[in-house]
XYZ file of C-alpha atoms in Angstrom:
735
model
C 3.196 -133.460 -105.012
C 6.522 -132.242 -106.175
C 5.820 -133.326 -109.560
C 4.949 -130.429 -111.843
C 1.467 -129.908 -112.224
C 1.784 -129.153 -116.451
C 3.666 -131.472 -119.274
C 6.296 -129.490 -120.273
C 7.575 -128.537 -123.742
C 10.609 -130.427 -121.734
C 9.035 -134.343 -121.196
C 6.210 -133.094 -124.649
C 9.604 -133.813 -126.946
C 11.453 -136.534 -125.092
C 8.016 -138.441 -125.180
C 7.927 -137.999 -128.771
C 11.053 -138.897 -129.407
C 10.586 -142.165 -127.898
C 7.788 -143.225 -129.454
C 4.796 -146.291 -129.162
C 6.871 -147.487 -125.478
C 5.356 -144.296 -123.806
C 1.629 -145.874 -123.757
C 2.500 -149.215 -123.078
C -1.157 -150.823 -124.916
C -2.168 -153.930 -125.929
C -0.904 -155.308 -129.006
C -4.528 -155.739 -130.390
C -4.443 -152.053 -130.838
C -1.489 -151.781 -133.221
C -3.221 -151.152 -136.413
C -0.990 -151.845 -139.475
C -1.200 -149.166 -142.923
C 0.370 -148.537 -145.873
C 4.460 -149.098 -145.483
C 3.930 -150.485 -141.776
C 4.571 -154.076 -140.690
C 2.727 -155.869 -139.005
C 2.795 -155.164 -135.497
C 4.801 -152.332 -135.374
C 3.572 -149.520 -133.193
C 1.904 -146.277 -134.451
C 3.363 -143.163 -134.414
C 3.061 -141.478 -131.279
C 3.139 -137.898 -131.102
C 3.401 -137.129 -127.576
C 2.955 -139.091 -124.255
C -0.986 -138.394 -124.549
C -1.313 -139.527 -128.647
C -1.513 -142.129 -130.326
C -2.923 -142.138 -134.633
C -3.758 -145.383 -135.677
C -3.735 -146.555 -139.348
C -7.886 -146.922 -139.653
C -7.140 -142.650 -138.869
C -8.700 -143.697 -134.924
C -6.798 -141.877 -131.815
C -6.029 -143.206 -128.856
C -6.177 -140.873 -126.439
C -4.191 -141.988 -122.451
C -6.200 -141.115 -119.738
C -3.767 -140.070 -117.341
C -5.599 -139.385 -114.299
C -7.139 -142.110 -111.424
C -11.115 -142.760 -111.913
C -12.924 -143.125 -109.649
C -16.363 -142.633 -111.206
C -15.557 -139.153 -111.426
C -15.526 -139.488 -115.124
C -12.108 -137.734 -115.769
C -11.701 -141.098 -117.603
C -13.804 -139.294 -120.317
C -13.003 -135.827 -120.022
C -9.449 -135.310 -119.726
C -9.015 -137.014 -123.130
C -12.483 -134.666 -123.838
C -10.112 -131.993 -124.067
C -7.589 -133.579 -126.276
C -9.749 -134.463 -128.780
C -11.218 -131.247 -128.895
C -7.617 -129.244 -129.328
C -6.523 -132.242 -131.506
C -9.878 -131.452 -134.069
C -11.148 -134.867 -133.958
C -14.353 -136.566 -133.759
C -15.232 -138.166 -130.639
C -16.411 -140.911 -132.368
C -12.798 -141.544 -133.766
C -11.301 -141.604 -130.555
C -10.644 -144.608 -128.182
C -9.063 -144.330 -124.759
C -6.870 -145.904 -122.853
C -5.419 -145.686 -118.978
C -1.570 -144.306 -118.744
C 1.026 -145.745 -116.172
C 2.005 -144.051 -113.026
C 4.774 -141.867 -113.773
C 4.239 -138.213 -112.930
C 7.729 -137.639 -114.707
C 5.510 -138.041 -117.890
C 2.441 -137.035 -117.397
C 2.895 -134.666 -114.672
C 0.342 -134.737 -111.170
C -1.707 -137.795 -111.353
C -3.935 -137.711 -108.680
C -8.123 -138.076 -107.937
C -8.889 -135.224 -104.662
C -9.799 -131.999 -103.797
C -11.209 -131.609 -107.432
C -8.189 -130.349 -109.129
C -8.180 -132.116 -112.350
C -9.849 -129.917 -114.002
C -7.958 -126.635 -112.958
C -5.193 -127.976 -113.191
C -5.353 -130.087 -116.516
C -7.810 -127.235 -118.034
C -4.937 -125.725 -120.459
C -2.579 -128.543 -120.789
C -4.500 -130.879 -121.650
C -5.852 -128.260 -124.532
C -2.157 -127.276 -125.381
C -0.966 -130.966 -125.842
C -4.371 -131.822 -128.779
C -3.300 -128.408 -129.719
C 0.693 -129.013 -129.994
C -0.282 -132.203 -131.763
C -2.409 -130.780 -134.363
C 0.342 -128.366 -135.010
C 2.817 -130.740 -135.796
C 0.415 -132.249 -138.384
C -0.181 -129.242 -139.663
C 2.909 -128.683 -140.176
C 3.140 -132.186 -142.015
C 1.171 -131.921 -144.441
C 2.551 -127.864 -145.220
C 6.456 -129.602 -145.755
C 4.997 -132.137 -148.151
C 2.980 -129.989 -149.774
C 5.063 -127.226 -150.212
C 2.731 -124.607 -148.288
C 2.373 -122.688 -145.532
C 0.782 -124.251 -142.353
C -1.050 -121.039 -141.826
C -3.168 -121.955 -144.959
C -4.802 -125.640 -143.971
C -7.563 -126.307 -141.867
C -8.260 -129.522 -139.637
C -11.038 -131.462 -138.867
C -12.521 -134.374 -138.249
C -9.228 -135.867 -138.035
C -7.958 -134.454 -141.584
C -5.739 -131.908 -143.050
C -7.237 -129.440 -145.917
C -5.535 -127.397 -148.656
C -8.447 -124.877 -149.237
C -6.712 -123.150 -152.098
C -5.751 -126.637 -153.931
C -8.303 -128.598 -152.734
C -5.794 -131.500 -151.122
C -6.699 -133.196 -148.322
C -4.704 -135.874 -146.182
C -5.700 -138.199 -143.209
C -3.575 -137.763 -139.915
C -3.287 -141.195 -140.129
C -1.117 -140.152 -143.447
C 0.526 -137.543 -142.032
C 1.544 -139.126 -138.414
C 4.604 -140.935 -139.083
C 6.028 -137.392 -140.580
C 4.711 -135.861 -137.801
C 6.064 -137.210 -134.833
C 9.729 -136.280 -136.254
C 8.496 -132.797 -135.833
C 10.319 -130.653 -132.791
C 6.699 -130.037 -130.849
C 6.202 -126.167 -130.477
C 6.545 -124.663 -126.964
C 2.918 -125.372 -125.247
C 2.603 -122.015 -124.329
C 2.508 -120.737 -127.991
C 0.067 -123.031 -129.401
C -2.899 -121.851 -130.792
C -6.166 -123.178 -128.844
C -9.965 -123.474 -130.271
C -11.757 -119.877 -129.702
C -14.699 -121.232 -127.327
C -17.409 -120.742 -130.569
C -15.473 -122.995 -131.573
C -15.599 -125.905 -129.228
C -17.916 -128.802 -130.726
C -16.282 -131.630 -127.921
C -16.277 -129.287 -124.434
C -19.118 -128.281 -123.700
C -21.356 -131.783 -125.203
C -22.058 -134.570 -122.678
C -20.577 -137.957 -123.357
C -20.953 -140.800 -121.810
C -18.151 -142.360 -120.005
C -15.783 -144.908 -121.988
C -15.861 -147.148 -119.116
C -19.573 -147.396 -118.994
C -20.058 -150.209 -121.707
C -17.936 -152.681 -119.839
C -18.935 -151.607 -116.222
C -22.638 -152.775 -117.584
C -21.089 -156.124 -119.032
C -19.350 -156.709 -116.110
C -15.754 -156.446 -117.348
C -12.612 -156.857 -114.946
C -11.858 -152.899 -114.744
C -11.191 -152.370 -111.549
C -8.013 -153.257 -108.892
C -10.409 -156.231 -107.311
C -10.690 -157.777 -110.651
C -7.092 -158.064 -111.227
C -5.685 -161.803 -112.542
C -2.507 -162.845 -113.462
C -0.820 -166.026 -114.092
C 0.412 -167.908 -111.094
C -1.405 -165.044 -108.856
C -1.427 -166.002 -105.220
C -3.788 -164.460 -102.982
C -3.358 -162.319 -99.171
C -5.541 -161.838 -96.109
C -4.199 -159.505 -93.969
C -4.868 -159.448 -90.010
C -4.502 -155.998 -88.690
C -4.504 -155.134 -84.833
C -7.679 -154.067 -83.993
C -5.978 -151.285 -81.750
C -4.601 -148.628 -83.931
C -0.998 -148.308 -83.199
C -0.481 -151.892 -81.335
C 1.902 -154.390 -82.546
C 2.620 -157.677 -82.234
C 3.821 -158.885 -79.182
C 4.297 -162.433 -80.464
C 2.338 -165.037 -82.755
C 1.864 -168.285 -83.187
C 1.507 -169.286 -86.960
C 1.826 -173.152 -86.511
C -1.812 -174.300 -87.590
C -1.780 -171.769 -90.485
C 0.996 -173.296 -91.556
C -0.792 -176.677 -91.445
C -3.255 -175.784 -94.037
C -3.694 -176.640 -97.562
C -2.632 -174.023 -99.791
C -1.026 -171.930 -97.141
C 2.020 -170.619 -98.712
C 3.570 -168.125 -96.046
C 3.144 -165.776 -93.131
C 4.231 -162.103 -93.598
C 4.287 -160.019 -90.570
C 3.724 -156.915 -92.352
C 3.653 -152.822 -91.006
C 0.670 -150.800 -92.081
C 1.964 -147.844 -92.330
C 0.602 -147.095 -89.137
C 4.089 -147.928 -86.089
C 7.334 -147.120 -86.663
C 9.549 -148.589 -89.326
C 10.904 -151.642 -87.966
C 7.470 -152.811 -86.313
C 4.741 -154.850 -86.837
C 1.227 -154.392 -86.567
C -0.024 -156.831 -88.854
C 0.420 -160.342 -90.480
C -0.283 -161.672 -93.703
C -1.578 -165.077 -94.630
C -0.831 -166.446 -98.853
C -2.206 -168.876 -99.996
C -3.614 -170.048 -103.380
C -7.010 -168.597 -103.118
C -8.411 -165.805 -101.140
C -10.822 -167.510 -99.175
C -8.032 -170.747 -98.387
C -6.038 -167.532 -97.223
C -9.065 -165.783 -94.975
C -9.629 -169.245 -93.716
C -6.054 -170.194 -92.840
C -6.369 -166.582 -90.591
C -8.934 -167.542 -88.194
C -6.452 -170.004 -87.389
C -3.431 -167.267 -86.082
C -2.630 -166.486 -82.141
C -1.427 -163.349 -82.181
C -0.767 -161.152 -78.857
C -0.491 -157.570 -79.818
C 0.544 -154.706 -77.656
C -1.882 -152.089 -76.776
C -0.340 -150.207 -73.560
C -2.289 -147.428 -73.307
C -4.277 -147.226 -76.135
C -7.329 -149.265 -74.714
C -8.282 -145.882 -72.886
C -10.004 -144.379 -76.546
C -12.975 -144.377 -77.236
C -15.849 -142.477 -78.257
C -17.430 -142.544 -75.148
C -13.818 -140.528 -73.738
C -14.272 -138.367 -76.551
C -17.949 -137.018 -75.425
C -16.064 -136.071 -71.958
C -13.428 -134.130 -72.754
C -15.210 -132.056 -75.388
C -17.522 -131.383 -73.301
C -15.346 -129.644 -70.620
C -13.308 -128.077 -73.166
C -16.149 -126.283 -74.369
C -17.156 -125.448 -70.510
C -12.985 -123.660 -70.974
C -10.844 -121.342 -73.005
C -9.509 -122.649 -75.755
C -6.147 -123.592 -76.563
C -5.334 -121.417 -79.364
C -6.660 -119.333 -81.905
C -7.399 -119.887 -85.711
C -8.471 -116.142 -85.973
C -8.623 -113.106 -84.120
C -10.579 -110.381 -86.275
C -11.918 -106.903 -84.545
C -13.198 -106.940 -80.819
C -15.122 -109.959 -80.247
C -15.959 -110.263 -77.226
C -17.187 -105.690 -76.823
C -19.695 -106.492 -79.992
C -21.040 -109.593 -78.502
C -21.799 -107.499 -74.976
C -22.654 -104.126 -77.050
C -25.311 -106.508 -79.374
C -28.576 -105.840 -79.427
C -29.514 -109.886 -79.014
C -26.822 -112.734 -78.851
C -27.001 -116.312 -79.559
C -25.417 -119.470 -78.078
C -25.201 -122.802 -79.863
C -23.310 -126.018 -79.348
C -22.690 -128.944 -82.415
C -21.479 -132.012 -83.280
C -20.395 -134.778 -85.800
C -19.220 -137.707 -85.274
C -16.389 -139.805 -86.940
C -17.064 -141.172 -90.780
C -15.850 -144.494 -92.741
C -15.342 -144.006 -96.214
C -17.316 -147.349 -96.883
C -16.283 -147.747 -100.311
C -18.597 -150.502 -102.005
C -14.669 -151.798 -103.442
C -12.691 -153.021 -100.452
C -9.470 -152.146 -100.252
C -6.787 -154.405 -102.709
C -3.568 -153.536 -104.349
C -1.819 -156.850 -106.260
C 1.733 -156.508 -106.350
C 4.635 -158.778 -108.141
C 8.847 -158.069 -106.743
C 10.328 -159.889 -108.977
C 14.582 -158.554 -109.463
C 14.787 -156.154 -107.163
C 12.104 -153.701 -108.947
C 7.887 -154.084 -107.924
C 5.007 -154.046 -110.285
C 1.934 -153.089 -108.870
C -2.095 -152.516 -109.780
C -3.416 -150.246 -107.666
C -6.719 -148.952 -107.294
C -4.932 -145.927 -106.412
C -6.471 -141.641 -105.907
C -2.448 -140.535 -105.372
C 0.188 -143.523 -107.217
C 2.634 -141.459 -106.416
C 2.358 -140.467 -103.056
C 1.347 -144.386 -102.669
C 5.251 -144.922 -104.894
C 7.015 -142.875 -102.587
C 5.733 -144.347 -99.488
C 6.567 -148.288 -100.810
C 10.276 -146.656 -102.049
C 11.079 -145.881 -98.634
C 9.380 -148.826 -97.108
C 10.992 -151.438 -98.533
C 13.990 -149.102 -99.549
C 14.179 -149.364 -102.266
C 14.293 -146.547 -105.467
C 11.170 -145.452 -106.569
C 12.369 -145.918 -110.376
C 12.167 -149.292 -109.393
C 8.854 -149.311 -109.023
C 5.911 -149.878 -111.632
C 2.044 -148.311 -111.122
C -0.411 -149.522 -112.963
C -3.480 -147.822 -112.224
C -6.676 -149.504 -112.111
C -10.459 -147.904 -112.124
C -11.894 -147.627 -108.426
C -14.627 -148.590 -106.996
C -15.112 -145.750 -104.928
C -12.292 -143.170 -103.526
C -13.832 -140.034 -101.935
C -10.679 -139.642 -100.140
C -9.853 -143.086 -98.962
C -7.665 -143.983 -101.854
C -5.690 -140.999 -101.229
C -3.843 -142.558 -98.405
C -1.616 -145.256 -99.802
C -2.238 -147.977 -96.803
C -2.732 -151.126 -99.095
C 0.433 -150.534 -101.712
C 3.044 -149.932 -98.348
C 1.032 -153.917 -97.281
C 1.341 -155.275 -100.899
C 4.451 -154.604 -101.467
C 6.066 -155.983 -98.403
C 3.577 -159.237 -98.664
C 5.139 -159.403 -102.352
C 8.621 -159.083 -101.457
C 8.040 -162.100 -99.439
C 6.925 -164.320 -102.481
C 9.561 -162.946 -105.345
C 8.377 -164.279 -108.255
C 4.605 -164.391 -107.477
C 1.769 -162.271 -107.898
C 0.034 -161.332 -104.947
C -2.987 -159.916 -104.524
C -4.344 -158.890 -101.223
C -8.120 -157.974 -100.519
C -9.708 -156.527 -97.362
C -13.096 -158.328 -96.189
C -15.985 -155.394 -95.544
C -15.036 -155.756 -91.818
C -11.191 -155.109 -92.414
C -11.946 -152.261 -95.034
C -14.842 -150.560 -91.675
C -12.186 -151.150 -88.818
C -9.010 -150.364 -90.292
C -9.968 -146.756 -92.268
C -8.669 -143.461 -92.217
C -11.774 -141.678 -90.236
C -13.208 -138.105 -90.871
C -12.534 -136.477 -87.578
C -16.020 -136.382 -85.723
C -15.874 -132.311 -83.975
C -17.779 -129.854 -81.789
C -18.387 -126.041 -81.994
C -19.698 -123.787 -79.013
C -20.855 -120.829 -81.085
C -22.375 -116.836 -80.317
C -23.324 -114.577 -82.791
C -24.322 -111.029 -82.135
C -27.112 -109.086 -84.216
C -27.433 -105.642 -84.451
C -30.915 -103.417 -83.831
C -31.394 -103.823 -88.172
C -30.034 -108.079 -87.532
C -27.131 -107.290 -88.983
C -24.589 -109.716 -87.712
C -21.693 -107.544 -86.197
C -20.082 -110.474 -84.133
C -19.065 -114.589 -84.371
C -17.370 -116.777 -81.956
C -16.642 -120.419 -82.195
C -14.897 -122.324 -80.008
C -13.660 -125.743 -82.341
C -12.679 -128.853 -80.797
C -11.337 -131.452 -82.939
C -8.748 -133.698 -82.801
C -4.276 -133.400 -82.982
C -1.638 -132.675 -80.505
C 1.501 -130.816 -79.965
C -1.280 -127.598 -80.876
C -1.725 -128.801 -84.632
C -4.719 -130.772 -85.434
C -4.812 -134.645 -87.346
C -5.505 -134.718 -91.240
C -8.901 -133.314 -92.116
C -9.248 -131.451 -88.459
C -8.159 -128.221 -89.683
C -10.058 -125.269 -89.971
C -9.719 -122.005 -92.271
C -9.577 -118.771 -91.033
C -11.490 -117.997 -94.478
C -14.726 -120.453 -92.973
C -17.422 -118.497 -94.662
C -18.442 -115.968 -93.383
C -15.190 -115.327 -91.455
C -14.232 -112.468 -94.130
C -17.152 -110.353 -94.277
C -18.034 -110.239 -90.429
C -15.767 -107.800 -88.644
C -15.478 -109.501 -85.366
C -14.473 -112.887 -85.686
C -12.829 -115.171 -82.959
C -11.637 -119.148 -84.101
C -10.509 -120.949 -81.396
C -9.580 -124.025 -80.966
C -8.933 -127.441 -78.973
C -7.364 -130.417 -79.941
C -8.135 -133.812 -78.219
C -5.438 -136.651 -78.629
C -6.641 -139.795 -80.785
C -4.941 -143.167 -81.697
C -7.272 -143.449 -84.736
C -5.478 -142.625 -88.048
C -7.566 -140.108 -89.995
C -7.898 -138.687 -93.233
C -9.855 -136.917 -96.045
C -13.375 -137.377 -96.695
C -15.351 -136.229 -100.267
C -15.225 -132.331 -99.763
C -12.962 -132.808 -96.553
C -13.767 -130.332 -93.162
C -16.422 -128.446 -95.420
C -18.332 -131.642 -95.186
C -19.028 -130.858 -91.371
C -18.050 -127.160 -91.389
C -21.080 -126.018 -93.999
C -23.680 -127.999 -91.785
C -22.499 -126.511 -88.477
C -22.168 -122.770 -90.223
C -24.908 -122.670 -92.708
C -27.298 -124.313 -89.901
C -26.132 -121.924 -87.369
C -26.191 -118.420 -89.810
C -30.006 -120.141 -90.029
C -30.648 -120.030 -86.708
C -29.117 -116.102 -86.848
C -31.442 -115.315 -89.668
C -34.834 -116.233 -87.697
C -33.348 -114.401 -84.802
C -33.160 -110.993 -87.339
C -36.556 -112.370 -88.443
C -35.657 -113.014 -92.038
C -35.029 -116.367 -94.453
C -31.509 -117.227 -94.314
C -31.806 -116.677 -98.023
C -32.011 -112.981 -97.328
C -29.930 -113.308 -94.787
C -26.769 -114.159 -96.531
C -27.738 -111.836 -99.305
C -27.614 -109.331 -97.125
C -24.300 -110.243 -95.469
C -22.536 -111.349 -98.679
C -22.646 -107.279 -99.944
C -21.535 -105.802 -103.020
C -19.719 -107.934 -105.907
C -15.882 -108.159 -105.427
C -13.090 -110.590 -104.711
C -12.263 -110.798 -101.100
C -8.697 -110.884 -100.387
C -7.231 -113.737 -100.979
C -5.530 -115.631 -97.806
C -2.699 -118.291 -97.465
C -4.088 -121.146 -100.456
C -7.677 -120.685 -99.389
C -9.284 -119.741 -102.842
C -10.402 -116.493 -103.432
C -14.226 -115.459 -102.441
C -16.235 -113.874 -105.159
C -19.091 -112.223 -103.114
C -20.923 -111.335 -106.572
C -20.563 -115.138 -107.555
C -22.229 -116.462 -104.167
C -24.966 -114.329 -104.607
C -25.880 -115.279 -108.572
C -26.046 -119.191 -107.595
C -28.180 -117.742 -104.069
C -30.790 -116.066 -106.454
C -30.673 -118.569 -109.131
C -31.333 -121.286 -106.156
C -34.150 -119.658 -105.074
C -35.445 -118.686 -108.821
C -35.929 -122.204 -109.716
C -37.147 -123.947 -106.412
C -39.234 -120.780 -106.535
C -37.993 -120.246 -102.616
C -41.403 -118.108 -101.105
C -43.785 -119.685 -102.806
C -42.973 -123.421 -101.831
C -42.392 -122.632 -98.373
C -45.181 -124.005 -95.713
C -46.056 -122.143 -93.541
C -45.189 -122.895 -89.812
C -43.765 -126.528 -88.631
C -46.470 -128.466 -90.216
C -44.283 -131.601 -90.767
C -43.661 -129.802 -94.068
C -40.330 -128.048 -94.423
C -37.851 -126.127 -97.102
C -34.514 -125.975 -95.908
C -31.735 -123.703 -97.659
C -27.736 -123.860 -97.248
C -24.264 -122.227 -99.206
C -21.276 -122.810 -99.172
C -17.724 -122.407 -101.418
C -15.156 -125.170 -101.000
C -13.034 -126.583 -103.714
C -13.209 -122.774 -105.989
C -16.754 -123.789 -106.497
C -19.939 -121.786 -105.432
C -23.047 -124.046 -104.877
C -26.293 -123.252 -102.849
C -28.964 -125.673 -102.069
C -32.861 -126.041 -101.608
C -33.781 -129.349 -99.530
C -38.319 -130.112 -99.289
C -38.819 -132.388 -96.919
C -41.819 -134.351 -95.337
C -41.209 -135.560 -91.091
C -43.675 -137.566 -90.076
C -44.611 -137.627 -86.466
C -42.863 -141.371 -85.286
C -39.653 -138.829 -87.165
C -39.799 -140.669 -90.402
C -37.541 -137.818 -92.524
C -38.351 -138.262 -96.118
C -36.766 -135.929 -99.001
C -39.003 -134.671 -101.624
C -36.799 -132.833 -103.620
C -32.713 -130.994 -103.373
C -32.462 -127.950 -106.101
C -28.846 -127.573 -106.967
C -27.099 -124.131 -108.355
C -24.059 -123.970 -108.691
C -20.611 -121.871 -110.769
C -18.131 -124.063 -111.663
C -16.031 -121.423 -114.304
C -16.633 -120.439 -117.630
C -17.482 -124.395 -119.148
C -18.907 -127.711 -117.961
C -17.165 -129.700 -120.053
C -18.980 -132.665 -119.636
C -22.268 -131.860 -119.058
C -23.934 -134.878 -118.443
C -21.055 -136.498 -116.011
C -21.557 -132.912 -114.151
C -24.965 -133.432 -113.513
C -24.494 -136.929 -112.541
C -21.534 -135.707 -110.300
C -24.013 -132.926 -108.098
C -26.459 -135.290 -107.589
C -24.611 -138.301 -106.186
C -22.689 -135.813 -104.026
C -26.123 -134.218 -103.072
C -27.511 -137.793 -101.989
C -24.291 -138.419 -100.576
C -24.373 -135.849 -98.610
C -27.667 -137.017 -97.442
C -26.361 -140.787 -96.263
C -23.881 -138.406 -94.238
C -26.740 -136.989 -92.133
C -29.716 -138.933 -92.084
C -29.587 -142.171 -91.764
C -26.750 -142.949 -89.025
C -23.776 -142.777 -90.433
C -21.000 -142.807 -87.567
C -18.359 -144.671 -86.101
C -18.003 -145.202 -82.718
C -14.709 -146.207 -80.751
C -14.490 -148.691 -77.621
C -11.112 -149.921 -76.391
C -9.109 -147.751 -78.907
C -11.366 -150.072 -81.768
C -13.704 -149.159 -84.504
C -17.002 -151.091 -83.085
C -18.738 -150.999 -86.890
C -18.173 -153.998 -88.720
C -20.006 -153.979 -91.797
C -23.144 -152.434 -93.509
C -25.535 -153.200 -90.576
C -23.553 -150.787 -87.835
C -22.290 -148.065 -91.157
C -25.376 -148.283 -93.570
C -25.741 -146.897 -97.199
C -28.598 -144.850 -98.415
C -31.194 -147.469 -99.713
C -32.964 -146.196 -103.331
C -35.860 -145.701 -101.463
C -35.035 -142.871 -99.613
C -33.320 -140.972 -102.547
C -35.581 -137.922 -103.372
C -36.987 -138.420 -107.153
C -35.231 -135.714 -108.143
C -31.988 -133.407 -107.956
C -32.794 -130.324 -109.932
C -29.390 -129.368 -110.882
C -28.364 -125.972 -113.084
C -24.965 -124.537 -113.437
C -24.486 -120.504 -113.218
C -21.563 -119.908 -116.106
C -19.375 -117.026 -115.204
C -15.936 -116.034 -117.055
C -13.156 -117.578 -114.345
C -11.859 -120.357 -115.818
C -13.392 -124.075 -115.094
C -12.813 -125.722 -111.790
C -13.465 -129.292 -110.201
C -16.779 -130.259 -108.798
C -16.626 -133.940 -107.470
C -16.646 -132.169 -104.187
C -18.670 -128.622 -103.845
C -22.007 -129.716 -104.269
C -21.748 -131.875 -101.366
C -21.152 -129.236 -97.852
C -24.593 -127.123 -98.858
C -27.341 -130.281 -98.871
C -26.816 -131.724 -95.383
C -27.687 -127.372 -93.404
C -30.620 -127.463 -96.611
C -31.684 -130.351 -95.154
C -31.619 -129.653 -90.732
C -32.891 -126.060 -92.056
C -35.740 -127.959 -93.631
C -36.165 -130.184 -90.766
C -36.457 -127.140 -88.686
C -38.969 -125.358 -91.114
C -40.989 -128.889 -90.649
C -41.071 -129.200 -87.076
C -39.601 -126.232 -84.868
C -37.022 -128.343 -83.974
C -33.584 -127.564 -84.343
C -30.539 -130.054 -85.693
C -27.183 -129.461 -84.025
C -26.101 -133.248 -84.434
C -25.115 -135.534 -87.132
C -25.962 -138.164 -87.818
C -29.707 -136.554 -87.507
C -32.366 -137.927 -84.810
C -35.405 -136.792 -84.216
C -37.463 -135.660 -81.725
C -35.894 -136.386 -78.511
C -32.481 -135.586 -79.519
C -33.483 -132.534 -81.090
C -35.499 -130.718 -78.259
């Protein structure tokens, strides 16, 4: 993104000068106090903080909330340094405005590392301004003052004042430079590191409207979308006479979904006085689609093309290090295996939706978006309007997982809203729309070869990776990194790639690329460990060598072998790894997986029971992770890790896949793309955090990748059969 990742002093100052207009909250929050007029906004100390007359504090949460807890976590950072009690805090979602708030997105587990210092500095700067206000009134030095529980105190004179009584004066003080403010030492934390319930949880439990799908506005109309089932196909012709004859239908609007060139259309929106009317009228549409040769794309064709590609040489190289062929020819033992995994949908429980109002050349959106800034730019380009003419309200998101990093629903509703100016219009996908018009996690195929020396050490590693792309470049989320573990610590490595064409739009799915690569590489390393006569934890620990930071490569996160070692040792300790491993293929098995992604180090152990019929039951999962020096909200962190592990199981073991035939997606609902049911979820996902001296990082994603290979390796331990294809199937596909 082009927006700054941290709030600058200039934006901090300009915001504090514009007063209560910055955070546009309801008038009910504007509590009147002494000397204040009813309805006048309380003082705003900066873009994130407003002090109310009753000494409560409104803190703005700037990032999208998709269930990862950031709406609570970021205000915790501010509240800690502001030195108020958590019970004083009320949280409100800010507007999407990167000029004021800096980067606003939910993706890549970046919210914590990007905001760890800026949010604390915002709180500390406001605290300093309040202290300066008190010092001015009392004619004392600010250094002689102490703060706590929303109060400023002067011990020498016994005087004290609430933040509320000082806020009006403080708001007029020039804010200090953010890099000069004094932050609390770790041992003074009262909020950071304590478990806090999600701020929205009570409202969610009561079913109160929070999500994009809940948006209701006066005079609102509704839209259903009929999009070309074959991606990149366009409208050749259509007949909407029958649709317009349906009572309640307002308009039929040609729409560009964002997948075809500007000026072309690949969808029709039916706008009506209710969504049900729009959806029923949609069935009366007659559309001829121009799909050309796009119907040739299919899952079957991809499989044949991939098999042929693996028999040949790669089209290009991701990494060439040492001399792999010589090392393999001289190895004491070599092993080769092929792995594959399918396209996946995101299957968000809240289908894609967005509400828009186009009025007087300006657009207002209510969007459940993980990347509202990106959406703003795409909408502006599609409508040929200035980005500043677009206001975006961020609603809570009912499942993101990367799907809502794409802004197609914003672009689509913007076009519909412009066609019915002055009327708020809410567009809502059906479940079939959502499944058949996703941005899919791309499938892939790997042929790996490993060479071991006489001591069983990994001396050579080769992978021919086949996925999707064009002109030598991968499609979105089909990338392979040259730092893929364990490439940096093996002397001879060749990663080659071949890209197949596809018409499917692709996108990031939770722990993008890692969710697939972790399965492939950690499962294959388990095969190498077995060939070396070792278990996988011992094999990886020996591979890691001495504790050190490996050289940084490009934009990839720098890998620390010592941090990896500690989480592996910790998960083996808490799971009692050796003692808990059943002997032989007894139907019970224990598996291990390690992965480093999104700056997080995670090691996991899975215990399974496999029945004679091939049914897989996960009994327990142990997780050890290192996400830096602080776990800001332990309760939420626990839930994030447990949810990631459970989602990884869903991707692996219950038949999740997306098939394509004649250019279109076959699956339409949860019967074809199942979600993990509660009876399949293990009763215990035990989580341990290993703290380190490194700055905190995010954990929405890095806990997911290791669970899939740990499960696959556990099934091998239980049955003697290798899982080399996802979704998992026993017994015929593992022979």
